[in-house]
């Protein structure tokens, strides 16, 4: 394989451009194949974010493309982004120590309702460049705004 | 199963709730609601059981921002390459630009092929790993564009435009039968809304073939422009419906109550502090009575002469008379009257001098007034 390549490169240097073009076109074919495969695989996968929504916002920002596969690509990319953010927020939620549970309950101290809160979300989004600050507010009672699971008790 | 049922239940609530709010701010509410549902589904897949409302809204906002940003960047790259339509490489480049903050494999390579970019590989990996959960609802393509029938031009109707100055490619005038008789010229602005219902009535009456279609297009698109034809109708039809659109009243049309001018200076007018002693009232004005007009005069800068000033002062204001409650002791006492006299003389002298120190004089007046009143009150005590 290697010797064959070397031969080819030698030939390229010595011969005309046609072989060079041939080689680059082969490479291009490979890339094209990768791309076509990729786009075909996109069509198999149905993203959770609907195509119409993505089309609407793409049209709003001025991006014109008649190809559905591009819309799917954007949808999948957005889905991946949101999933990443949500996963990070979940990690934040789980990393927080669980609230104190009374003894009356079953011994499920680790069990707690996973709730997407503004705090977790802001921490997760800050890594992605979105800076979010939740406005502080004055509450009537001490339990306002607390973790809802503990508030239920 | 219950998980899925619970999810759809929650989503239904959300959809209903967001449906109620559709009438609020902008036309984008529908898209935002759908984004919220999609994001909620995604969070569910990741593992969340519920979310705070504000957090969900924020995340859906970020999602829409992300989509728009990709579109903007992809369009930019397409334009940079001299194209108006984007292709896959533009999108990949857009994604790379957005993913630079996070970093992806091969980001630092300057000359890499886009198809084998790290971003693409990550996406392929994601597709392979993630579950395929489609969106819950089936959405029609939106926004729905309504077909608007344009007004046919003169050329289309094969009509001669009235007047040489009107080119034939302009939209045709509505039928002359639809013109409402002209009324007041001043009503033109207000009657734009009322001409349409007027025309509508006419449209119902006439049943000629050409007219209804013509009228529908006219009424739909030419409502405001019809005012320019000089067809300002009388306000009769509109007045019944909306008083704010009625024609403005001309002067003298409606009987309005007359303003009661302030009464001239009179001794019997007692406002807050009626002077108790009639003797004083006959000969002298009360303290503020003099001072009040004086203040007015200072404001209006009447300064001819001392005498004339006094007269002017006296004529301007109605009497505001102070009730100086004095005991029986002071009745006989001349000192009660004389301070007033002296005060008046002094102050009128001050006014006679110059009219520039208004504030100082007013303050002086007040102090004097207080000093006059206070001894009387003290006397009462």
Short mmCIF file of C-alpha atoms in Angstrom, two decimals:
data_model
loop_
_atom_site.label_atom_id
_atom_site.label_comp_id
_atom_site.label_asym_id
_atom_site.label_seq_id
_atom_site.Cartn_x
_atom_site.Cartn_y
_atom_site.Cartn_z
CA UNK A 1 0.00 0.00 0.00
CA UNK A 2 2.67 2.42 1.04
CA UNK A 3 4.90 1.66 -1.90
CA UNK A 4 1.97 2.06 -4.16
CA UNK A 5 1.30 5.46 -2.69
CA UNK A 6 4.85 6.49 -3.08
CA UNK A 7 4.77 5.44 -6.65
CA UNK A 8 1.69 7.46 -7.18
CA UNK A 9 3.18 10.54 -5.63
CA UNK A 10 6.33 10.13 -7.74
CA UNK A 11 4.19 9.80 -10.75
CA UNK A 12 2.29 12.86 -9.80
CA UNK A 13 5.34 14.94 -9.48
CA UNK A 14 6.72 13.88 -12.74
CA UNK A 15 3.61 13.55 -14.82
CA UNK A 16 1.02 16.07 -15.76
CA UNK A 17 -1.72 17.52 -13.58
CA UNK A 18 -4.34 15.04 -14.64
CA UNK A 19 -3.17 12.43 -12.16
CA UNK A 20 -3.07 14.95 -9.41
CA UNK A 21 -6.55 15.90 -10.25
CA UNK A 22 -7.53 12.32 -10.31
CA UNK A 23 -6.14 11.77 -6.87
CA UNK A 24 -7.79 14.84 -5.44
CA UNK A 25 -11.02 13.91 -7.08
CA UNK A 26 -10.77 10.53 -5.49
CA UNK A 27 -10.35 12.20 -2.18
CA UNK A 28 -13.29 14.35 -3.00
CA UNK A 29 -15.30 11.31 -3.84
CA UNK A 30 -14.47 9.90 -0.47
CA UNK A 31 -15.55 13.03 1.22
CA UNK A 32 -18.66 13.17 -0.83
CA UNK A 33 -19.42 9.62 0.07
CA UNK A 34 -19.03 10.42 3.71
CA UNK A 35 -21.25 13.39 3.37
CA UNK A 36 -23.93 11.57 1.42
CA UNK A 37 -23.90 8.80 3.94
CA UNK A 38 -24.19 11.26 6.69
CA UNK A 39 -27.05 13.11 5.13
CA UNK A 40 -28.80 9.85 4.35
CA UNK A 41 -28.48 8.81 7.95
CA UNK A 42 -30.01 12.09 8.90
CA UNK A 43 -33.15 11.23 7.04
CA UNK A 44 -33.51 8.03 9.01
CA UNK A 45 -33.41 9.83 12.28
CA UNK A 46 -36.39 11.94 13.24
CA UNK A 47 -35.32 14.74 15.51
CA UNK A 48 -37.52 15.76 18.37
CA UNK A 49 -37.47 19.35 17.26
CA UNK A 50 -39.97 19.50 14.43
CA UNK A 51 -38.89 20.49 10.97
CA UNK A 52 -41.50 23.18 10.64
CA UNK A 53 -40.21 25.01 13.68
CA UNK A 54 -36.64 24.90 12.42
CA UNK A 55 -37.73 26.04 8.98
CA UNK A 56 -39.62 28.93 10.49
CA UNK A 57 -36.67 30.20 12.47
CA UNK A 58 -34.21 29.63 9.66
CA UNK A 59 -36.45 31.63 7.37
CA UNK A 60 -36.59 34.35 9.98
CA UNK A 61 -32.86 34.63 10.05
CA UNK A 62 -32.59 34.65 6.28
CA UNK A 63 -31.26 31.23 5.50
CA UNK A 64 -32.79 29.84 2.36
CA UNK A 65 -32.45 26.22 1.51
CA UNK A 66 -34.89 24.06 -0.37
CA UNK A 67 -33.19 20.92 0.91
CA UNK A 68 -34.93 19.12 3.72
CA UNK A 69 -31.75 17.40 4.78
CA UNK A 70 -30.16 20.69 5.76
CA UNK A 71 -33.14 21.50 7.91
CA UNK A 72 -32.80 18.13 9.54
CA UNK A 73 -29.12 18.77 10.10
CA UNK A 74 -29.86 22.01 11.90
CA UNK A 75 -32.57 20.31 13.90
CA UNK A 76 -30.24 17.54 14.99
CA UNK A 77 -27.52 20.02 15.88
CA UNK A 78 -29.94 22.01 18.00
CA UNK A 79 -31.21 18.87 19.63
CA UNK A 80 -27.69 17.86 20.49
CA UNK A 81 -27.05 21.31 21.96
CA UNK A 82 -30.16 21.22 24.12
CA UNK A 83 -29.44 17.69 25.22
CA UNK A 84 -25.94 18.70 26.25
CA UNK A 85 -27.24 21.64 28.25
CA UNK A 86 -29.91 19.51 29.87
CA UNK A 87 -27.39 16.82 30.75
CA UNK A 88 -25.14 19.36 32.39
CA UNK A 89 -28.07 20.74 34.33
CA UNK A 90 -28.96 17.23 35.41
CA UNK A 91 -25.44 16.72 36.66
CA UNK A 92 -25.74 19.92 38.64
CA UNK A 93 -29.04 18.79 40.07
CA UNK A 94 -27.71 15.42 41.09
CA UNK A 95 -24.53 16.85 42.50
CA UNK A 96 -26.47 18.95 44.95
CA UNK A 97 -26.87 17.08 48.23
CA UNK A 98 -30.30 15.58 48.70
CA UNK A 99 -32.63 17.31 51.14
CA UNK A 100 -33.03 15.87 54.63
CA UNK A 101 -35.77 13.30 54.74
CA UNK A 102 -37.72 12.49 57.85
CA UNK A 103 -37.69 8.99 59.24
CA UNK A 104 -41.37 8.43 58.55
CA UNK A 105 -40.64 8.01 54.91
CA UNK A 106 -39.08 4.93 53.39
CA UNK A 107 -35.37 4.75 53.41
CA UNK A 108 -35.02 6.47 50.08
CA UNK A 109 -32.84 9.30 51.02
CA UNK A 110 -31.17 9.51 47.67
CA UNK A 111 -34.42 9.68 45.83
CA UNK A 112 -35.44 13.12 44.91
CA UNK A 113 -37.43 14.66 42.15
CA UNK A 114 -35.23 15.89 39.41
CA UNK A 115 -36.45 19.34 38.62
CA UNK A 116 -34.97 21.70 36.10
CA UNK A 117 -34.42 24.82 38.12
CA UNK A 118 -33.14 28.18 37.11
CA UNK A 119 -30.01 27.78 39.17
CA UNK A 120 -28.96 24.56 37.53
CA UNK A 121 -29.82 25.89 34.15
CA UNK A 122 -27.85 29.08 34.60
CA UNK A 123 -24.81 27.14 35.74
CA UNK A 124 -25.06 24.79 32.79
CA UNK A 125 -25.63 27.55 30.28
CA UNK A 126 -22.77 29.67 31.53
CA UNK A 127 -20.38 27.10 30.09
CA UNK A 128 -21.98 27.55 26.71
CA UNK A 129 -21.62 31.27 26.77
CA UNK A 130 -25.16 32.15 27.76
CA UNK A 131 -25.12 34.23 30.91
CA UNK A 132 -28.36 34.11 32.77
CA UNK A 133 -29.18 35.69 36.05
CA UNK A 134 -32.40 35.05 37.86
CA UNK A 135 -33.83 38.07 39.55
CA UNK A 136 -33.96 37.95 43.30
CA UNK A 137 -37.27 38.69 44.88
CA UNK A 138 -38.67 39.28 48.30
CA UNK A 139 -40.97 36.54 49.48
CA UNK A 140 -43.78 36.50 51.93
CA UNK A 141 -42.92 33.36 53.83
CA UNK A 142 -39.65 31.62 54.53
CA UNK A 143 -40.58 28.60 52.48
CA UNK A 144 -41.27 30.46 49.28
CA UNK A 145 -38.88 29.61 46.51
CA UNK A 146 -37.40 26.68 48.32
CA UNK A 147 -36.84 23.33 46.76
CA UNK A 148 -40.37 22.10 46.06
CA UNK A 149 -39.67 18.58 47.24
CA UNK A 150 -38.70 19.76 50.66
CA UNK A 151 -41.54 22.21 50.66
CA UNK A 152 -44.03 19.40 50.28
CA UNK A 153 -43.08 18.15 53.66
CA UNK B 1 -46.49 3.70 29.78
CA UNK B 2 -47.42 5.87 32.66
CA UNK B 3 -44.34 7.90 32.02
CA UNK B 4 -45.45 8.53 28.48
CA UNK B 5 -48.99 9.19 29.59
CA UNK B 6 -47.84 11.61 32.20
CA UNK B 7 -45.69 13.37 29.73
CA UNK B 8 -48.44 13.77 27.20
CA UNK B 9 -50.79 14.94 29.92
CA UNK B 10 -48.39 17.60 30.97
CA UNK B 11 -47.78 18.56 27.42
CA UNK B 12 -51.49 18.92 26.83
CA UNK B 13 -51.70 21.27 29.75
CA UNK B 14 -48.83 23.21 28.46
CA UNK B 15 -50.31 23.41 25.01
CA UNK B 16 -53.61 24.62 26.42
CA UNK B 17 -51.90 27.13 28.60
CA UNK B 18 -49.79 28.47 25.84
CA UNK B 19 -52.85 28.55 23.64
CA UNK B 20 -54.50 30.96 26.02
CA UNK B 21 -51.52 33.22 25.90
CA UNK B 22 -51.46 33.28 22.14
CA UNK B 23 -53.28 36.55 22.06
CA UNK B 24 -50.62 38.38 23.98
CA UNK B 25 -47.46 39.92 22.71
CA UNK B 26 -46.20 38.96 19.30
CA UNK B 27 -47.04 36.69 16.43
CA UNK B 28 -44.24 34.39 17.44
CA UNK B 29 -46.19 32.82 20.28
CA UNK B 30 -47.06 29.72 18.35
CA UNK B 31 -43.45 28.99 17.48
CA UNK B 32 -42.35 29.60 21.03
CA UNK B 33 -45.00 27.28 22.38
CA UNK B 34 -43.89 24.54 20.05
CA UNK B 35 -40.30 25.11 21.03
CA UNK B 36 -41.25 24.76 24.67
CA UNK B 37 -42.95 21.46 24.01
CA UNK B 38 -39.98 20.15 22.06
CA UNK B 39 -37.54 21.23 24.74
CA UNK B 40 -39.69 19.65 27.41
CA UNK B 41 -39.63 16.40 25.49
CA UNK B 42 -35.88 16.57 25.23
CA UNK B 43 -35.46 17.23 28.93
CA UNK B 44 -37.69 14.30 29.62
CA UNK B 45 -35.43 12.10 27.53
CA UNK B 46 -32.38 13.32 29.38
CA UNK B 47 -33.94 12.38 32.68
CA UNK B 48 -35.72 15.33 34.22
CA UNK B 49 -39.04 14.67 35.85
CA UNK B 50 -40.39 18.18 35.97
CA UNK B 51 -39.24 21.71 35.49
CA UNK B 52 -39.77 25.19 36.69
CA UNK B 53 -41.80 27.23 34.29
CA UNK B 54 -39.26 30.00 33.99
CA UNK B 55 -36.43 27.56 33.45
CA UNK B 56 -38.32 25.89 30.64
CA UNK B 57 -39.03 29.20 29.01
CA UNK B 58 -35.43 30.22 29.26
CA UNK B 59 -34.22 27.01 27.72
CA UNK B 60 -36.69 27.24 24.86
CA UNK B 61 -35.61 30.82 24.26
CA UNK B 62 -32.01 29.67 24.08
CA UNK B 63 -33.04 26.96 21.64
CA UNK B 64 -34.71 29.38 19.29
CA UNK B 65 -31.72 31.64 19.60
CA UNK B 66 -29.48 28.77 18.63
CA UNK B 67 -31.49 27.92 15.55
CA UNK B 68 -31.57 31.49 14.43
CA UNK B 69 -27.88 31.85 15.03
CA UNK B 70 -27.06 28.84 12.90
CA UNK B 71 -29.27 30.24 10.16
CA UNK B 72 -27.64 33.62 10.37
CA UNK B 73 -24.13 32.24 10.28
CA UNK B 74 -24.88 29.82 7.49
CA UNK B 75 -26.43 32.59 5.45
CA UNK B 76 -23.39 34.72 6.09
CA UNK B 77 -21.06 32.04 4.80
CA UNK B 78 -23.24 31.49 1.77
CA UNK B 79 -23.18 35.19 0.97
CA UNK B 80 -19.46 35.25 1.52
CA UNK B 81 -19.10 32.61 -1.15
CA UNK B 82 -21.27 34.62 -3.49
CA UNK B 83 -24.39 32.51 -3.22
CA UNK B 84 -27.87 33.27 -2.01
CA UNK B 85 -28.84 29.71 -1.20
CA UNK B 86 -27.05 27.93 1.56
CA UNK B 87 -25.62 24.49 1.25
CA UNK B 88 -24.41 21.86 3.65
CA UNK B 89 -20.96 23.33 3.99
CA UNK B 90 -22.36 26.65 5.06
CA UNK B 91 -24.35 24.93 7.74
CA UNK B 92 -21.37 22.95 8.91
CA UNK B 93 -19.28 26.07 9.07
CA UNK B 94 -22.03 27.77 11.05
CA UNK B 95 -22.13 24.91 13.47
CA UNK B 96 -18.40 25.01 13.85
CA UNK B 97 -18.49 28.67 14.66
CA UNK B 98 -21.11 28.15 17.32
CA UNK B 99 -19.33 25.15 18.72
CA UNK B 100 -16.01 26.91 19.05
CA UNK B 101 -16.78 28.00 22.59
CA UNK B 102 -17.32 24.41 23.61
CA UNK B 103 -14.62 23.00 21.44
CA UNK B 104 -14.70 20.02 19.17
CA UNK B 105 -12.11 17.68 17.80
CA UNK B 106 -10.09 19.25 15.06
CA UNK B 107 -11.14 22.80 15.80
CA UNK B 108 -7.61 24.07 15.61
CA UNK B 109 -6.97 22.63 12.15
CA UNK B 110 -6.99 25.48 9.74
CA UNK B 111 -7.32 23.58 6.54
CA UNK B 112 -9.51 20.67 7.31
CA UNK B 113 -12.23 19.29 5.17
CA UNK B 114 -15.61 20.25 6.36
CA UNK B 115 -17.23 16.91 5.74
CA UNK B 116 -14.89 15.21 8.14
CA UNK B 117 -15.06 17.98 10.66
CA UNK B 118 -15.23 17.16 14.33
CA UNK B 119 -18.66 18.62 14.58
CA UNK B 120 -20.02 16.27 11.99
CA UNK B 121 -18.49 13.33 13.72
CA UNK B 122 -20.04 14.38 16.99
CA UNK B 123 -23.41 14.61 15.37
CA UNK B 124 -23.07 11.23 13.77
CA UNK B 125 -22.17 9.86 17.14
CA UNK B 126 -25.15 11.54 18.71
CA UNK B 127 -27.50 10.15 16.14
CA UNK B 128 -26.16 6.73 16.79
CA UNK B 129 -26.55 7.01 20.53
CA UNK B 130 -29.71 8.94 21.10
CA UNK B 131 -33.20 7.56 20.90
CA UNK B 132 -35.43 8.54 18.12
CA UNK B 133 -38.30 10.37 19.70
CA UNK B 134 -40.39 12.34 17.27
CA UNK B 135 -42.32 15.41 18.20
CA UNK B 136 -45.67 14.69 19.85
CA UNK B 137 -47.87 16.77 17.64
CA UNK B 138 -48.01 17.04 13.93
CA UNK B 139 -47.70 20.64 12.98
CA UNK B 140 -48.80 22.26 9.78
CA UNK B 141 -46.19 24.34 8.04
CA UNK B 142 -46.35 27.82 9.46
CA UNK B 143 -46.66 30.75 9.21
CA UNK B 144 -49.65 30.36 6.98
CA UNK B 145 -49.54 32.88 4.19
CA UNK B 146 -52.89 34.14 3.06
CA UNK B 147 -53.37 34.65 -0.61
CA UNK B 148 -54.15 38.25 -1.21
CA UNK B 149 -55.79 39.16 -4.43
CA UNK B 150 -54.17 42.28 -5.74
CA UNK B 151 -56.34 44.99 -7.17
CA UNK B 152 -56.40 44.66 -10.94
CA UNK B 153 -54.79 47.51 -12.76
CA UNK B 154 -56.36 49.69 -15.37
CA UNK B 155 -54.53 47.73 -17.98
CA UNK B 156 -56.01 44.47 -16.78
CA UNK B 157 -59.54 45.71 -16.78
CA UNK B 158 -58.94 47.29 -20.13
CA UNK B 159 -60.22 50.55 -18.81
CA UNK B 160 -59.06 53.98 -19.68
CA UNK B 161 -57.72 55.69 -16.63
CA UNK B 162 -59.61 58.91 -16.03
CA UNK B 163 -57.10 61.56 -16.75
CA UNK B 164 -53.85 61.51 -18.61
CA UNK B 165 -51.76 61.82 -15.54
CA UNK B 166 -52.73 58.35 -14.33
CA UNK B 167 -50.67 55.54 -15.87
CA UNK B 168 -52.44 52.40 -16.89
CA UNK B 169 -50.44 50.05 -14.74
CA UNK B 170 -51.79 51.53 -11.53
CA UNK B 171 -54.61 49.72 -9.73
CA UNK B 172 -57.98 50.72 -11.01
CA UNK B 173 -60.30 53.10 -9.23
CA UNK B 174 -63.34 51.55 -7.61
CA UNK B 175 -66.62 51.74 -9.41
CA UNK B 176 -68.17 55.19 -9.44
CA UNK B 177 -71.38 53.77 -8.07
CA UNK B 178 -69.61 52.99 -4.86
CA UNK B 179 -68.67 56.57 -4.25
CA UNK B 180 -70.42 57.95 -1.21
CA UNK B 181 -71.61 61.56 -1.55
CA UNK B 182 -69.13 64.04 -0.20
CA UNK B 183 -69.91 65.76 3.06
CA UNK B 184 -67.83 68.04 5.26
CA UNK B 185 -64.27 68.26 4.23
CA UNK B 186 -63.21 68.06 7.84
CA UNK B 187 -64.71 64.64 8.19
CA UNK B 188 -62.31 63.09 5.75
CA UNK B 189 -59.83 61.91 8.29
CA UNK B 190 -62.35 60.36 10.59
CA UNK B 191 -64.41 58.59 8.03
CA UNK B 192 -61.87 56.19 6.65
CA UNK B 193 -63.28 53.43 8.77
CA UNK B 194 -66.85 54.26 8.06
CA UNK B 195 -66.57 54.24 4.31
CA UNK B 196 -65.97 50.54 4.28
CA UNK B 197 -69.20 49.62 5.99
CA UNK B 198 -70.98 52.14 3.79
CA UNK B 199 -69.60 50.48 0.73
CA UNK B 200 -70.52 47.17 2.10
CA UNK B 201 -74.14 48.19 2.24
CA UNK B 202 -73.98 49.34 -1.31
CA UNK B 203 -72.37 46.12 -2.31
CA UNK B 204 -75.28 44.17 -0.95
CA UNK B 205 -77.71 46.26 -2.89
CA UNK B 206 -76.13 46.02 -6.27
CA UNK B 207 -75.95 42.63 -7.79
CA UNK B 208 -74.27 43.35 -11.08
CA UNK B 209 -71.67 40.86 -12.12
CA UNK B 210 -68.61 42.99 -12.19
CA UNK B 211 -69.32 44.92 -9.08
CA UNK B 212 -68.99 42.43 -6.19
CA UNK B 213 -65.57 41.19 -7.10
CA UNK B 214 -64.46 44.69 -7.77
CA UNK B 215 -65.82 45.81 -4.50
CA UNK B 216 -64.31 42.99 -2.51
CA UNK B 217 -60.90 43.90 -3.76
CA UNK B 218 -61.62 47.54 -3.24
CA UNK B 219 -62.86 47.19 0.25
CA UNK B 220 -60.07 44.86 1.17
CA UNK B 221 -57.20 46.92 -0.02
CA UNK B 222 -58.34 50.40 -0.79
CA UNK B 223 -60.20 51.43 2.27
CA UNK B 224 -57.95 54.18 3.47
CA UNK B 225 -57.05 55.37 0.02
CA UNK B 226 -60.64 56.00 -0.90
CA UNK B 227 -60.60 59.08 1.22
CA UNK B 228 -58.46 60.74 -1.35
CA UNK B 229 -61.26 60.61 -3.85
CA UNK B 230 -62.98 63.24 -1.83
CA UNK B 231 -65.71 60.95 -0.68
CA UNK B 232 -65.81 62.05 2.85
CA UNK B 233 -69.23 60.94 3.91
CA UNK B 234 -71.34 62.62 6.44
CA UNK B 235 -70.77 61.47 9.95
CA UNK B 236 -74.27 60.18 10.39
CA UNK B 237 -73.58 56.53 9.88
CA UNK B 238 -70.50 56.46 11.97
CA UNK B 239 -71.64 58.62 14.80
CA UNK B 240 -74.04 56.03 16.00
CA UNK B 241 -71.35 53.45 16.29
CA UNK B 242 -68.37 55.32 17.64
CA UNK B 243 -68.54 58.75 19.23
CA UNK B 244 -64.80 59.19 18.95
CA UNK B 245 -64.97 59.01 15.19
CA UNK B 246 -67.67 61.65 14.99
CA UNK B 247 -66.89 64.88 13.24
CA UNK B 248 -65.51 67.63 15.40
CA UNK B 249 -67.98 70.27 16.43
CA UNK B 250 -67.69 73.70 15.00
CA UNK B 251 -67.66 76.66 17.26
CA UNK B 252 -71.09 77.66 18.38
CA UNK B 253 -72.80 74.42 17.40
CA UNK B 254 -73.25 73.14 20.85
CA UNK B 255 -74.41 75.04 23.84
CA UNK B 256 -71.82 74.96 26.54
CA UNK B 257 -71.92 76.39 29.96
CA UNK B 258 -70.35 79.78 30.35
CA UNK B 259 -67.51 80.39 32.65
CA UNK B 260 -68.43 82.41 35.67
CA UNK B 261 -65.86 85.15 35.91
CA UNK B 262 -64.58 85.79 39.36
CA UNK B 263 -66.73 88.32 41.14
CA UNK B 264 -65.42 91.79 41.63
CA UNK B 265 -64.05 92.89 44.89
CA UNK B 266 -66.88 93.16 47.35
CA UNK B 267 -66.96 93.69 51.01
CA UNK B 268 -69.56 91.11 51.78
CA UNK B 269 -67.68 88.25 50.21
CA UNK B 270 -66.38 86.10 52.98
CA UNK B 271 -64.37 83.12 52.04
CA UNK B 272 -62.35 81.56 54.78
CA UNK B 273 -61.75 84.11 57.38
CA UNK B 274 -64.66 86.52 57.40
CA UNK B 275 -63.82 89.61 59.25
CA UNK B 276 -65.94 89.84 62.24
CA UNK B 277 -65.99 93.51 62.70
CA UNK B 278 -68.03 95.39 60.26
CA UNK B 279 -66.50 98.62 61.18
CA UNK B 280 -63.20 97.44 60.01
CA UNK B 281 -64.65 96.09 56.86
CA UNK B 282 -66.21 99.35 55.92
CA UNK B 283 -63.16 101.43 56.09
CA UNK B 284 -60.31 99.11 55.63
CA UNK B 285 -59.51 96.07 53.73
CA UNK B 286 -58.32 93.05 55.56
CA UNK B 287 -54.68 92.31 55.50
CA UNK B 288 -54.51 89.75 52.80
CA UNK B 289 -57.14 91.52 50.80
CA UNK B 290 -54.67 94.18 50.11
CA UNK B 291 -51.75 91.94 49.86
CA UNK B 292 -53.42 89.46 47.55
CA UNK B 293 -54.01 91.89 44.73
CA UNK B 294 -50.62 93.27 45.40
CA UNK B 295 -49.09 89.92 44.77
CA UNK B 296 -51.08 89.63 41.59
CA UNK B 297 -49.96 93.03 40.52
CA UNK B 298 -46.38 92.17 41.12
CA UNK B 299 -46.76 89.17 38.95
CA UNK B 300 -48.32 91.09 36.14
CA UNK B 301 -45.94 93.99 36.59
CA UNK B 302 -48.33 96.84 36.87
CA UNK B 303 -46.28 99.74 38.09
CA UNK B 304 -47.53 103.05 36.94
CA UNK B 305 -47.86 105.08 40.03
CA UNK B 306 -48.57 104.54 43.56
CA UNK B 307 -52.12 105.66 43.27
CA UNK B 308 -52.89 103.89 40.11
CA UNK B 309 -51.25 100.85 41.51
CA UNK B 310 -53.46 100.90 44.49
CA UNK B 311 -56.53 101.12 42.36
CA UNK B 312 -55.42 98.34 40.14
CA UNK B 313 -54.60 96.25 43.12
CA UNK B 314 -57.96 96.75 44.56
CA UNK B 315 -59.84 95.86 41.44
CA UNK B 316 -58.15 92.67 40.55
CA UNK B 317 -58.88 90.11 43.17
CA UNK B 318 -61.97 89.18 45.08
CA UNK B 319 -61.78 89.68 48.74
CA UNK B 320 -60.16 86.96 50.70
CA UNK B 321 -60.90 88.08 54.15
CA UNK B 322 -59.33 86.88 57.26
CA UNK B 323 -61.31 86.48 60.35
CA UNK B 324 -59.28 88.15 62.94
CA UNK B 325 -60.90 87.00 66.07
CA UNK B 326 -60.34 89.74 68.47
CA UNK B 327 -61.72 89.95 71.91
CA UNK B 328 -63.74 92.79 73.35
CA UNK B 329 -60.59 94.34 74.59
CA UNK B 330 -59.31 95.08 71.21
CA UNK B 331 -62.53 96.50 69.93
CA UNK B 332 -61.97 99.75 71.62
CA UNK B 333 -58.30 99.57 71.01
CA UNK B 334 -57.08 101.62 68.19
CA UNK B 335 -53.78 99.81 68.11
CA UNK B 336 -55.61 96.97 66.46
CA UNK B 337 -56.57 99.06 63.53
CA UNK B 338 -53.51 101.08 63.21
CA UNK B 339 -51.10 98.24 62.63
CA UNK B 340 -53.22 97.29 59.69
CA UNK B 341 -53.24 100.77 58.38
CA UNK B 342 -49.60 101.12 58.93
CA UNK B 343 -48.99 97.79 57.38
CA UNK B 344 -50.96 98.68 54.30
CA UNK B 345 -49.23 101.96 53.91
CA UNK B 346 -45.87 100.46 54.36
CA UNK B 347 -46.41 97.75 51.93
CA UNK B 348 -47.94 99.92 49.31
CA UNK B 349 -44.90 102.10 49.67
CA UNK B 350 -42.77 99.11 49.06
CA UNK B 351 -44.74 98.26 45.99
CA UNK B 352 -44.43 101.76 44.77
CA UNK B 353 -40.68 101.70 44.80
CA UNK B 354 -39.80 99.03 42.41
CA UNK B 355 -41.20 95.83 41.20
CA UNK B 356 -38.12 93.73 41.22
CA UNK B 357 -37.86 92.22 44.66
CA UNK B 358 -41.00 90.15 44.45
CA UNK B 359 -40.01 87.29 46.64
CA UNK B 360 -38.58 89.44 49.34
CA UNK B 361 -41.69 91.54 49.46
CA UNK B 362 -43.95 88.59 49.54
CA UNK B 363 -42.00 87.17 52.39
CA UNK B 364 -42.15 90.47 54.13
CA UNK B 365 -45.86 90.57 53.61
CA UNK B 366 -46.28 87.20 55.11
CA UNK B 367 -44.21 88.07 58.11
CA UNK B 368 -46.14 91.23 58.58
CA UNK B 369 -49.39 89.45 58.27
CA UNK B 370 -48.38 86.94 60.82
CA UNK B 371 -47.20 89.60 63.15
CA UNK B 372 -50.50 91.37 62.85
CA UNK B 373 -52.51 88.27 63.41
CA UNK B 374 -50.42 86.91 66.19
CA UNK B 375 -50.79 89.76 68.61
CA UNK B 376 -54.54 89.55 68.08
CA UNK B 377 -54.51 85.86 68.82
CA UNK B 378 -52.31 86.39 71.75
CA UNK B 379 -54.71 88.96 72.91
CA UNK B 380 -57.44 86.43 72.64
CA UNK B 381 -55.53 84.02 74.73
#
